[in-house]
Coordinates of C-alpha atoms in Angstrom, one line a residue:
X308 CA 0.0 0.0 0.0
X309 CA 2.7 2.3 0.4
X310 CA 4.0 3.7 -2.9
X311 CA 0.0 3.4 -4.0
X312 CA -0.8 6.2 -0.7
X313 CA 2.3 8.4 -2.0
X314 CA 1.0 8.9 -5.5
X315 CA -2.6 9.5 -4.6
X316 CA -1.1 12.0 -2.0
X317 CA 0.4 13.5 -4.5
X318 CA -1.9 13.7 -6.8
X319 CA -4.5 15.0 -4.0
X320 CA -2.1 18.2 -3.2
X321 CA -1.5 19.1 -6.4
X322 CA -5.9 19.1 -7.0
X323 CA -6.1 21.0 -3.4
X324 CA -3.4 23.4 -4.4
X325 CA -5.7 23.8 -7.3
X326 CA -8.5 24.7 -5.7
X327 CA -6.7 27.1 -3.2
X328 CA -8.6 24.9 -0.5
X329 CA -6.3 25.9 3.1
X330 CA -6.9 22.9 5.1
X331 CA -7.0 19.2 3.2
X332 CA -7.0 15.5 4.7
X333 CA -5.1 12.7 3.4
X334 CA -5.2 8.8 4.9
X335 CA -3.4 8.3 8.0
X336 CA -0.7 6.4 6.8
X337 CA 3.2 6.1 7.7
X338 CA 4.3 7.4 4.3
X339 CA 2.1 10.3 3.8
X340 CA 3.1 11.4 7.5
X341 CA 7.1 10.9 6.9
X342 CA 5.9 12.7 3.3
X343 CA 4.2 15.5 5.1
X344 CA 6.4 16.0 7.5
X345 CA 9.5 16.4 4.8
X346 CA 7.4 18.7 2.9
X347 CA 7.0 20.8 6.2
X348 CA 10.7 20.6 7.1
X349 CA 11.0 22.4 3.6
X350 CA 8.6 25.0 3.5
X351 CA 5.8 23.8 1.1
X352 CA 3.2 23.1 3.4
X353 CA 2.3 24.8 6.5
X354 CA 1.4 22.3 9.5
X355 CA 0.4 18.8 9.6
X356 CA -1.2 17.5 12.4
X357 CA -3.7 14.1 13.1
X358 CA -7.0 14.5 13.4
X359 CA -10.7 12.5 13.0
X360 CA -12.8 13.4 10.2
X361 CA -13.4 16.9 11.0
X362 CA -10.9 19.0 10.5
X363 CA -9.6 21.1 13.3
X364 CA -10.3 25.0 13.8
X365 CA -7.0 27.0 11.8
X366 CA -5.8 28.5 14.8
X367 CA -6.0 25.7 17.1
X368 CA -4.1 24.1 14.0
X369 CA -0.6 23.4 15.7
X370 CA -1.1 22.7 19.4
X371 CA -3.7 20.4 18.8
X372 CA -3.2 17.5 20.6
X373 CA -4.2 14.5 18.6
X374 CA -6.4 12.0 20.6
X375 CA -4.9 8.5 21.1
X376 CA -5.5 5.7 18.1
X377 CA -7.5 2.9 19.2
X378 CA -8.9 -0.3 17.3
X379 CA -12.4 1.4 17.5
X380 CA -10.9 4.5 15.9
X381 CA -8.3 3.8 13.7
X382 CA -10.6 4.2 10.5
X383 CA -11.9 7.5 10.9
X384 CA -7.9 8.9 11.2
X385 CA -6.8 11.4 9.0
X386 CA -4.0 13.1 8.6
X387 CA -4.7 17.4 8.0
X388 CA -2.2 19.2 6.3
X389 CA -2.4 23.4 5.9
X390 CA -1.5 24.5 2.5
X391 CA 0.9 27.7 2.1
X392 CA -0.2 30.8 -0.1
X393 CA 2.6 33.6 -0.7
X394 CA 1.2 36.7 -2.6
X395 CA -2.3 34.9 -2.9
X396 CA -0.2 32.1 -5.0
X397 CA 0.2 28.7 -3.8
X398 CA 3.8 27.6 -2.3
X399 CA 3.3 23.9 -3.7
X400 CA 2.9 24.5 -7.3
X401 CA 4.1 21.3 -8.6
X402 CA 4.0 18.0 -7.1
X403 CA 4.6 15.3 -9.6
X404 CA 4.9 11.4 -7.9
X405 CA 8.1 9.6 -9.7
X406 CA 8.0 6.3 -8.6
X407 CA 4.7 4.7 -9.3
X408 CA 3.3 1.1 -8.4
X409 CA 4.3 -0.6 -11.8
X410 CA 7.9 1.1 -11.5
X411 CA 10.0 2.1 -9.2
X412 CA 12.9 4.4 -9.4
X413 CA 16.0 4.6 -7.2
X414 CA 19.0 6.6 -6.9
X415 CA 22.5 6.3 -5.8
X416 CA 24.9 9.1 -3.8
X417 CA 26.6 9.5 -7.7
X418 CA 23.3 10.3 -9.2
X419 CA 21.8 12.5 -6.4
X420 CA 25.0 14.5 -6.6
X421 CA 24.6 15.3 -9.9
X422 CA 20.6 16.2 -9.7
X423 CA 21.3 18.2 -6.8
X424 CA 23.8 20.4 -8.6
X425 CA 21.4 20.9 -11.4
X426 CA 22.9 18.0 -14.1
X427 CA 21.0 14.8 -15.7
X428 CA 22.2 12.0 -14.3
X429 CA 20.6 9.0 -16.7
X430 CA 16.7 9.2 -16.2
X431 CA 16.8 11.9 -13.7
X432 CA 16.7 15.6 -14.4
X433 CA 18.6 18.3 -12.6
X434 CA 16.7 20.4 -10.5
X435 CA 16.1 24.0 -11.3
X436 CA 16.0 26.8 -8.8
X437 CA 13.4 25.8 -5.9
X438 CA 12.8 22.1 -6.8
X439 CA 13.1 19.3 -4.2
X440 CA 13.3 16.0 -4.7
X441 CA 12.3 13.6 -1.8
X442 CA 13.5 9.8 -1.4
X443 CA 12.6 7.1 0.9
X444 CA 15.7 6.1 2.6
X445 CA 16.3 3.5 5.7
X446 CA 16.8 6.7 7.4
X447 CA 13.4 7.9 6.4
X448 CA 12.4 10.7 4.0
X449 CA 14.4 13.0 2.7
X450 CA 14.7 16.1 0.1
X451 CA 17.8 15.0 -2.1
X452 CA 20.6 17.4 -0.7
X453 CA 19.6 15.9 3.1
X454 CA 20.1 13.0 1.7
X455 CA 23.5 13.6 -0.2
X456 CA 24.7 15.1 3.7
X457 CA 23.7 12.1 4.9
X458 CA 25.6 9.9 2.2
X459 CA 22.4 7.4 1.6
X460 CA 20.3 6.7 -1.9
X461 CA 17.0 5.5 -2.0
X462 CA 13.8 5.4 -3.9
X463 CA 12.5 8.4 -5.4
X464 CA 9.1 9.5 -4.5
X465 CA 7.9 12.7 -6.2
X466 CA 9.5 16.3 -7.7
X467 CA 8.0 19.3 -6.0
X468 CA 8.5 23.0 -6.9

């Protein structure tokens, strides 16, 4: 399920971004928090918190304190995640998923060195000027240049800018 809930996340905050909605759920699962989270870390989204199936008030947004999961509740979790507007323009303009179900796509410390800095390395394509990339890595999700400092490859998830 897990590369299957990263494309539909994906694909759900490029429609949000869209639609200039400010507040948007996503299933409560472990990669669309450690997604979210990243994507926070960087600046493209404002706050993530966990909620039930309402979403919570915008200015109780970040010390909400999520209640516990339990087996009767663990359906109706969702995860709430406050887009970002600068100048009445959304921060997240471009979320595209890389790796998809059918095939996945990986990259080494050689190849991530050479994105990072802007070059093709193979399949992937520099990044321009305020692109991330985010892997999966066994130290969890990353944007490409944490993960160069970190000297670790991994699988690619998505391109955001």
């Amino acid at each position: 399920m897990g590369i299957y809930s990263i494309t539909n996340m994906c694909a759900h905050l490029q429609n949000a971004t869209r639609a200039r909605l400010g507040i948007t759920s996503l299933p409560n699962t472990k990669y669309n928090l450690h997604l979210a989270l990243a994507l926070q870390r960087t600046g493209f989204i404002g706050a993530v918190t966990r909620g039930g199936a309402h979403p919570p008030a915008p200015e109780e947004f970040q010390t909400l304190e999520p209640e516990p999961v339990t087996t009767a509740n663990a359906a109706t979790r969702r995860l709430w995640v406050q887009l970002k507007y600068f100048n009445n323009e959304p921060v997240l303009r471009n979320l595209k998923a890389v790796s998809k179900p059918s095939r996945r796509v990986t990259a080494d410390l050689n190849a991530l060195g050479r994105v990072a800095r802007g070059f093709q390395a193979g399949m992937h394509q520099g990044l321009n000027l305020g692109e991330c990339l985010f892997l999966s890595t066994d130290r969890g999700v990353l944007e490409a240049r944490e993960a160069l400092e970190k000297k670790v490859g991994g699988m690619v998830l998505c391109r955001v800018s």
